[in-house]
XYZ file of C-alpha atoms in Angstrom:
571
model
C 0.000 0.000 0.000
C 1.259 3.515 -0.819
C 1.662 6.094 1.902
C -1.139 8.224 0.442
C -3.766 5.486 0.523
C -6.557 5.625 3.070
C -7.470 2.629 5.158
C -10.281 0.746 6.779
C -10.210 -0.585 10.295
C -9.968 -4.241 11.188
C -13.317 -5.855 12.013
C -12.500 -9.566 12.347
C -12.063 -10.889 15.877
C -10.319 -14.216 15.332
C -8.563 -14.437 11.976
C -7.740 -18.129 12.110
C -8.617 -21.172 14.146
C -4.943 -21.506 15.031
C -4.873 -17.976 16.446
C -8.037 -18.571 18.464
C -6.526 -21.735 19.920
C -3.371 -19.850 20.801
C -5.403 -17.186 22.632
C -7.114 -19.839 24.750
C -3.878 -21.519 25.721
C -2.753 -19.820 28.962
C 0.953 -20.209 28.267
C 0.752 -18.865 24.724
C -1.524 -16.056 25.851
C 0.854 -15.019 28.639
C 3.838 -15.044 26.292
C 1.985 -12.926 23.721
C 0.689 -10.566 26.407
C 4.199 -10.063 27.766
C 5.447 -9.350 24.258
C 2.878 -6.576 23.862
C 3.974 -5.006 27.149
C 7.579 -5.237 25.962
C 6.616 -3.372 22.787
C 5.226 -0.538 24.917
C 8.398 -0.649 27.021
C 10.560 -0.292 23.909
C 8.640 2.864 23.012
C 9.047 4.078 26.591
C 12.827 3.745 26.245
C 12.871 5.646 22.954
C 10.798 8.512 24.318
C 12.842 8.815 27.508
C 16.218 8.688 25.773
C 15.420 11.119 22.968
C 13.324 13.721 24.841
C 14.754 17.226 25.069
C 13.239 18.556 28.308
C 14.138 17.452 31.858
C 10.495 16.955 32.846
C 10.177 14.222 30.216
C 13.720 12.901 30.083
C 14.478 12.957 33.818
C 11.079 12.992 35.567
C 9.500 10.375 33.276
C 6.321 12.443 33.045
C 4.970 10.473 30.092
C 3.429 7.160 29.098
C 3.310 4.863 26.061
C 0.215 2.710 25.441
C -0.690 0.235 22.721
C -4.369 0.343 21.667
C -6.357 -2.107 19.553
C -8.198 -1.034 16.392
C -11.156 0.170 18.466
C -9.000 2.408 20.651
C -9.132 0.129 23.696
C -6.046 -0.043 25.918
C -4.164 -3.260 25.218
C -0.749 -2.864 26.853
C 1.121 -0.074 28.597
C 4.735 0.555 29.456
C 5.824 -0.882 32.787
C 6.756 2.512 34.242
C 3.505 4.384 33.765
C 1.797 7.480 35.085
C -1.491 5.969 36.359
C -3.666 8.866 35.231
C -2.341 8.742 31.683
C -3.097 5.080 31.040
C -6.834 5.497 31.612
C -7.100 8.942 30.031
C -5.538 7.835 26.762
C -8.023 5.100 25.726
C -10.940 7.304 26.809
C -9.580 10.083 24.599
C -9.080 7.676 21.698
C -12.570 6.194 21.800
C -14.514 9.350 22.648
C -12.680 11.961 20.577
C -9.863 10.825 18.273
C -11.559 7.958 16.411
C -14.911 9.739 15.907
C -13.149 12.810 14.485
C -10.703 10.826 12.353
C -12.300 7.497 11.406
C -10.085 4.942 9.620
C -11.045 6.006 6.108
C -9.609 9.495 6.777
C -6.183 8.224 7.873
C -3.040 7.318 5.941
C 0.173 5.612 6.863
C 2.422 8.145 8.529
C -0.423 10.252 9.965
C 0.054 11.416 13.545
C -2.861 12.860 15.528
C -2.307 15.099 18.557
C -4.067 17.503 20.910
C -3.509 19.186 24.252
C -7.189 20.005 24.852
C -7.740 19.337 28.586
C -11.276 18.071 28.019
C -9.936 15.393 25.659
C -6.718 14.428 27.385
C -5.519 14.568 30.958
C -7.062 17.785 32.200
C -4.357 20.383 31.619
C -2.701 22.063 28.659
C 0.946 20.961 29.098
C 0.040 17.302 28.440
C -0.073 16.374 24.750
C -2.001 13.247 23.794
C -0.742 11.658 20.570
C -2.128 8.716 18.597
C -0.634 7.079 15.506
C -2.520 4.496 13.393
C -0.689 1.206 12.843
C -1.213 -0.351 9.407
C -0.807 -3.912 8.171
C -1.715 -4.874 4.618
C -3.472 -1.549 4.097
C -5.673 -1.874 7.167
C -5.491 -0.134 10.530
C -4.922 -2.947 13.004
C -4.079 -0.886 16.108
C -3.028 2.508 17.392
C 0.111 3.622 19.185
C -0.560 6.185 21.882
C 1.587 8.400 24.070
C 1.162 11.317 26.439
C 3.941 13.627 27.595
C 4.119 16.749 29.721
C 5.750 19.520 27.684
C 8.130 21.938 29.436
C 6.093 24.973 28.368
C 2.805 25.631 26.600
C 2.774 29.442 26.527
C 0.431 31.670 28.490
C 1.219 32.168 32.151
C 3.937 29.742 33.316
C 2.591 26.542 34.855
C 1.122 27.524 38.221
C -2.171 27.901 40.089
C -3.099 31.559 39.613
C -4.878 31.652 36.215
C -8.583 32.541 36.301
C -9.618 30.733 33.106
C -8.212 28.283 30.570
C -7.321 31.050 28.112
C -4.654 32.420 30.465
C -2.979 29.037 30.759
C -1.467 28.694 27.299
C -2.068 27.672 23.705
C -4.747 25.041 23.106
C -4.869 23.107 19.863
C -7.658 20.684 18.893
C -7.030 17.229 17.467
C -4.819 17.917 14.457
C -2.679 15.910 12.089
C 0.754 16.758 13.437
C 2.173 14.648 10.607
C 0.411 13.934 7.304
C 1.467 10.749 5.538
C 4.840 10.906 7.272
C 5.449 14.601 6.553
C 5.450 17.072 9.485
C 2.569 19.549 9.360
C 4.797 22.599 9.472
C 1.981 25.145 9.825
C 0.842 23.562 13.088
C 4.387 23.147 14.388
C 5.204 26.769 13.578
C 2.166 27.971 15.544
C 3.195 25.883 18.543
C 6.824 27.066 18.337
C 5.760 30.715 18.160
C 3.527 30.335 21.226
C 5.945 28.814 23.757
C 9.033 30.015 25.620
C 11.127 26.942 24.889
C 10.419 26.020 21.250
C 13.458 23.766 20.819
C 12.556 21.640 23.836
C 8.826 21.548 23.020
C 9.278 20.567 19.355
C 11.975 18.085 20.331
C 9.686 16.375 22.843
C 6.883 16.188 20.269
C 9.189 14.467 17.785
C 10.315 12.073 20.526
C 6.666 11.114 20.988
C 6.326 10.567 17.237
C 9.396 8.320 17.308
C 8.068 6.328 20.268
C 4.736 5.731 18.531
C 6.551 4.642 15.381
C 8.517 2.089 17.377
C 5.266 0.611 18.722
C 3.899 0.402 15.200
C 7.004 -1.213 13.762
C 7.325 -3.759 16.555
C 3.629 -4.669 16.541
C 3.727 -5.466 12.825
C 6.767 -7.687 13.444
C 4.861 -9.393 16.247
C 1.831 -10.022 14.016
C 4.042 -11.428 11.268
C 5.762 -13.756 13.705
C 2.429 -15.184 14.859
C 0.863 -15.181 11.357
C -1.853 -12.748 12.442
C -3.498 -10.118 10.274
C -4.951 -8.136 13.183
C -4.743 -7.801 16.960
C -8.383 -7.526 18.051
C -8.848 -11.240 18.710
C -5.889 -11.199 21.081
C -7.227 -7.983 22.616
C -10.581 -9.639 23.289
C -8.855 -12.525 25.053
C -6.805 -10.192 27.234
C -9.684 -7.838 28.004
C -12.144 -10.587 28.878
C -9.758 -12.221 31.331
C -8.787 -8.935 32.946
C -12.405 -7.867 33.296
C -13.380 -11.226 34.771
C -10.587 -10.978 37.336
C -11.653 -7.463 38.337
C -15.314 -8.474 38.679
C -14.357 -11.512 40.740
C -12.454 -9.288 43.148
C -15.418 -6.903 43.453
C -17.764 -9.799 44.267
C -15.603 -10.600 47.299
C -16.563 -7.238 48.835
C -19.911 -6.762 50.607
C -22.450 -4.725 48.689
C -22.997 -1.312 50.184
C -22.405 2.414 50.112
C -19.169 3.548 51.746
C -18.539 7.260 52.255
C -15.719 9.603 53.185
C -14.680 13.219 52.881
C -11.353 15.013 52.882
C -10.505 18.646 53.609
C -7.842 20.334 51.449
C -6.147 23.748 51.514
C -7.612 24.783 48.166
C -6.455 28.111 46.762
C -7.682 30.712 49.267
C -10.517 28.721 50.834
C -10.734 25.119 51.976
C -11.936 22.515 49.493
C -14.013 19.495 50.510
C -13.912 16.298 48.491
C -16.699 13.815 49.178
C -17.071 10.321 47.777
C -19.589 7.523 48.074
C -18.170 4.213 46.843
C -21.126 2.054 45.840
C -20.412 -1.670 45.549
C -23.135 -3.596 43.698
C -22.377 -7.253 42.970
C -19.557 -7.047 40.417
C -19.499 -3.318 39.649
C -18.397 -0.214 41.546
C -19.672 3.321 41.093
C -18.064 6.338 42.771
C -20.336 9.330 43.377
C -18.656 12.628 44.259
C -21.844 14.510 45.135
C -21.198 17.008 47.926
C -17.754 17.980 46.651
C -16.938 21.707 46.622
C -17.790 23.889 43.643
C -15.285 24.771 40.922
C -12.961 27.655 41.728
C -11.558 30.643 39.866
C -8.026 29.267 39.837
C -6.061 26.477 38.176
C -6.888 23.601 40.529
C -10.086 22.390 38.840
C -10.028 18.702 37.954
C -11.662 17.565 34.696
C -13.611 14.365 34.205
C -11.040 12.179 32.420
C -8.469 12.999 35.086
C -10.935 12.325 37.889
C -12.063 9.030 36.413
C -8.490 7.858 35.924
C -7.766 8.302 39.626
C -11.029 6.628 40.621
C -10.089 3.589 38.563
C -6.488 3.560 39.773
C -7.413 3.595 43.471
C -9.846 0.704 43.081
C -7.452 -1.270 40.902
C -4.818 -1.002 43.658
C -7.240 -2.426 46.197
C -8.917 -5.074 44.054
C -6.432 -6.463 41.544
C -2.959 -4.925 41.680
C -1.251 -7.798 39.831
C -3.029 -7.893 36.447
C -1.312 -5.587 33.915
C -3.495 -2.566 33.193
C -5.710 -2.673 30.105
C -9.265 -1.893 29.052
C -10.740 -4.905 30.840
C -9.602 -3.578 34.199
C -11.458 -0.315 33.624
C -14.833 -1.646 32.497
C -16.430 -2.532 35.886
C -15.809 0.954 37.361
C -17.816 4.125 36.746
C -17.916 7.496 38.479
C -19.716 10.837 38.393
C -19.471 14.330 39.867
C -21.920 17.235 39.706
C -21.364 19.645 36.832
C -19.824 22.823 38.157
C -18.002 21.069 40.977
C -14.228 21.098 41.268
C -14.264 17.478 40.015
C -16.434 18.291 36.977
C -15.827 21.950 36.128
C -17.184 23.924 33.220
C -15.091 24.006 30.045
C -13.772 27.565 30.484
C -12.245 26.962 33.896
C -8.522 26.865 34.591
C -6.933 23.538 35.516
C -3.182 23.474 34.907
C -2.576 22.517 38.576
C -5.421 19.983 38.648
C -3.140 17.400 40.268
C -3.390 19.339 43.535
C -6.956 18.023 43.755
C -6.946 14.899 41.598
C -3.985 13.230 43.316
C -5.980 13.127 46.553
C -8.801 11.026 45.045
C -7.118 7.662 45.820
C -6.627 8.679 49.473
C -10.292 9.703 49.620
C -11.392 6.319 48.230
C -9.048 4.468 50.593
C -10.580 6.342 53.520
C -14.080 5.404 52.373
C -13.119 1.730 52.226
C -11.010 1.397 55.383
C -13.883 -0.435 57.078
C -14.210 -2.869 54.144
C -10.550 -3.736 53.464
C -8.529 -2.278 56.345
C -5.569 -4.508 55.521
C -5.300 -3.032 51.995
C -5.859 0.697 52.421
C -3.012 3.141 52.904
C -2.694 6.352 54.880
C -2.910 9.627 53.031
C 0.347 10.450 51.259
C 2.394 13.637 51.336
C 3.205 12.908 47.707
C -0.514 13.265 46.950
C -0.247 15.708 45.372
C 3.239 16.091 43.977
C 4.725 19.417 45.003
C 6.232 21.380 42.146
C 8.346 24.482 41.703
C 8.336 25.834 38.147
C 11.499 27.950 37.820
C 11.404 30.516 35.014
C 13.791 33.302 34.103
C 16.810 34.354 32.038
C 20.368 33.193 32.325
C 23.265 35.583 32.574
C 23.734 35.332 28.786
C 20.123 36.447 28.234
C 18.748 33.068 27.158
C 15.419 31.857 28.544
C 15.191 28.917 30.927
C 12.248 27.103 32.427
C 12.047 23.800 34.247
C 9.917 22.140 36.893
C 11.369 20.380 39.911
C 9.167 17.948 41.782
C 9.251 17.435 45.542
C 7.637 14.398 47.151
C 6.242 14.001 50.637
C 6.020 10.855 52.727
C 3.933 7.914 51.551
C 1.071 6.769 53.740
C 1.625 3.711 55.942
C 0.165 0.294 55.115
C -1.009 -2.691 57.130
C 2.355 -4.424 56.934
C 4.883 -1.649 56.282
C 5.792 1.895 57.212
C 5.240 4.429 54.465
C 8.198 5.063 52.202
C 9.953 8.394 52.575
C 9.551 11.106 49.920
C 7.638 8.992 47.422
C 5.327 10.162 44.656
C 1.846 8.633 44.956
C -0.535 8.162 43.156
C 1.612 9.528 40.394
C 5.032 7.957 40.043
C 7.014 10.787 38.511
C 10.672 10.867 39.344
C 12.449 14.003 40.465
C 15.048 15.616 38.258
C 18.491 14.705 39.561
C 20.053 17.663 41.346
C 22.960 17.779 38.914
C 20.649 17.822 35.874
C 18.347 20.425 37.407
C 21.265 22.703 38.195
C 22.301 22.467 34.539
C 18.793 23.371 33.355
C 18.198 26.129 35.939
C 20.733 28.493 37.602
C 20.088 27.317 41.155
C 22.166 25.726 43.855
C 20.458 23.017 45.916
C 21.883 23.819 49.334
C 19.912 21.269 51.330
C 17.940 18.105 50.668
C 17.215 16.083 53.815
C 14.538 14.023 55.557
C 12.451 15.720 58.249
C 12.467 13.742 61.487
C 9.069 13.221 63.191
C 7.145 14.214 60.030
C 5.541 10.806 59.446
C 2.208 10.147 61.140
C 2.414 7.775 64.098
C 0.711 4.399 64.079
C 1.252 0.684 64.272
C 3.026 1.493 61.032
C 4.463 4.975 60.638
C 3.866 7.303 57.717
C 6.813 8.104 55.459
C 8.885 11.199 56.123
C 8.732 14.437 54.207
C 11.815 16.322 53.061
C 13.404 19.733 53.456
C 14.888 21.339 50.317
C 16.583 24.729 49.943
C 17.154 26.273 46.489
C 19.319 29.403 46.042
C 19.210 31.627 42.962
C 22.760 31.981 41.660
C 21.883 33.982 38.528
C 22.270 37.755 38.214
C 18.650 38.169 37.111
C 15.585 37.466 39.285
C 14.096 33.984 39.170
C 10.315 33.529 39.174
C 9.218 30.344 40.944
C 5.599 29.295 40.526
C 4.509 27.016 43.361
C 2.047 24.132 43.292
C 1.668 22.725 46.810
C -0.960 21.269 49.159
C -1.309 20.009 52.751
C 0.119 23.196 54.259
C -2.953 23.878 56.422
C -4.452 20.395 56.467
C -1.986 17.512 57.072
C -2.211 14.016 55.614
C -4.597 11.841 57.597
C -4.006 8.345 58.923
C -6.270 5.329 58.484
C -7.461 2.544 60.800
C -6.794 4.907 63.771
C -3.392 6.020 62.469
C -2.317 9.604 63.183
C -1.761 12.464 60.774
C 1.629 13.468 59.431
C 3.033 16.975 59.711
C 1.883 19.664 57.256
C 4.148 21.227 54.660
C 5.804 24.650 54.636
C 7.083 27.130 52.038
C 9.334 30.083 52.887
C 11.653 32.601 51.229
C 14.653 33.619 53.284
C 12.834 32.342 56.353
C 9.530 34.160 55.713
C 6.394 32.095 55.016
C 5.047 32.401 51.447
C 1.655 31.867 49.858
C 2.031 28.186 48.921
C 0.302 28.416 45.520
C 1.688 31.742 44.380
C 4.707 33.206 42.609
C 7.900 33.695 44.571
C 10.563 35.998 43.129
C 14.123 35.152 44.125
C 16.719 37.853 43.704
C 20.363 36.856 43.418
C 21.277 34.860 46.520
C 17.699 34.471 47.787
C 16.637 31.075 49.061
C 13.418 29.117 48.630
C 12.828 26.704 51.506
C 10.395 23.821 51.023
C 9.207 21.254 53.568
C 6.919 18.559 52.144
C 4.208 16.858 54.242
C 4.667 13.573 56.075
C 2.419 10.613 55.306
C -0.420 9.407 57.514
C -0.019 6.419 59.815
C -1.826 3.065 59.772
C -3.274 1.550 62.955
C -3.095 2.658 66.589
C 0.211 4.079 67.760
C -0.012 1.970 70.927
C 0.309 -1.163 68.781
C 3.699 -0.199 67.322
C 6.431 -2.608 68.296
C 9.289 -1.555 70.568
C 11.746 -2.928 68.000
C 10.480 -0.588 65.274
C 10.521 2.379 67.636
C 14.092 1.624 68.667
C 15.142 1.356 65.020
C 13.484 4.688 64.182
C 15.337 6.395 67.040
C 18.655 4.814 66.081
C 18.306 5.985 62.464
C 17.229 9.502 63.441
C 13.803 9.183 61.814
C 12.037 10.156 65.054
C 13.259 12.134 68.044
C 13.257 10.686 71.570
C 11.038 13.506 72.853
C 8.359 12.995 70.186
C 8.537 9.225 70.611
C 8.110 9.491 74.377
C 5.062 11.710 73.932
C 3.402 9.566 71.239
C 4.267 5.997 72.127
C 4.518 6.084 75.934
C 5.080 2.567 77.295
C 6.296 1.280 73.941
C 8.986 3.981 74.006
C 10.076 2.911 77.478
C 10.430 -0.650 76.235
C 12.406 0.534 73.210
C 14.747 2.573 75.388
C 15.677 -0.375 77.565
């Protein structure tokens, strides 16, 4: 087939009897399933190694997903951002495929958008889908999402009052046509952002990653003498869905409720959830949640749903690789106009400050149902971020985000991990790489003793970080933080962790605002500690003694919290 030919989608489900037999054989199916995951992992490697910006290359703020011909998630890369893997197939099925049906696509076409309503809820994330052809027919789609280092408008932060202040927004477009870059679109993007080289470079890295998935999938199909992938997809989806429904049936039917109080922007935000278990399905109702706000912390539906699914998947079936079948038994809803279902014009670039707390909210609702599986609220929910923007001494523009993680919530069998991102799993940019990208000196990066919530198992510790501006020009730092007024809660009678702090040269700062550092000024950040699990009185003397010996807790705090257990540990 020539590159300019259009295509039809695959409709057959089982191309040959041999293939159907292979799908029903558990060993063959597992081998083929693992191969598909490996294909997504190969694309992951390509995207990470060729990306231009630190937030993609170093933080791994991206995902690669293989979709079948109907846009259903088939396999994802092993190191995945949970919210991306659910958002991408929803975007494909609801928006991409209806706008560009198979007959409108050619080999080499690349579709992309950063519309928050379609993708992951904020403008910096670009969702990209590439059709995969075999014998002139679209047999699958390669998908990827990546967080660009800049998208124009006001730099990434929480202060915008509507979506139009937050940057350029482009609808679903053909970024490439028949293998040729759509230069008009790329020129508009380049002219609208502060870092055009990095942005265009990251986009081409996404194109390359999708191409790798396409190339490797065709090789896979040839090896197994298959003309399409949908029959294999059906086998994988049906088994995954059955496993998820089986796990739901083990829970008692009922309505389980919880609410969480957050700092919000100026005023507190309340998130409410009712988790409704009905035989082999679960519905999450967020009625009672606070209204949308006039700042960039509103959380759109795809983003909300992705976190609803992720939390329940963790509790019900953490072992099965994520795909469309895992998603099917779960639904959710939130009132229109609420912060979890805002109107289209609202700002949302810092939507993670709300959305990352959804799993903790669901865990809290279900602590009476599965107390041995829930986890305390995490100081890494949400990720803290400092977007550093300014000009170097030579006049060139810089801009890069550094992530800071708080302590993970404790679990039934383990203390929470220190400074861990959850429910996202973004890395932090290595200090050395960040100091190359941004003219700062990281003067301090240390754990904060006593920051983890007490319990039978202790919450993970937060961290203290100090950044100093070493450039001659001022540095603008746009903050995205939470849990400064309201600390992370514990579960199953566990105690709360310590709240976070933000200061400049020792003076407290508005934690979601812009901080200007003159030459030599210091930004001081203390991330929240995670919540504990279980009663503090049940903590073993051995664990207390180990915490004291390693400097994770102070003797004074331990004496006050643990009482008799401390006395036993001190002996």
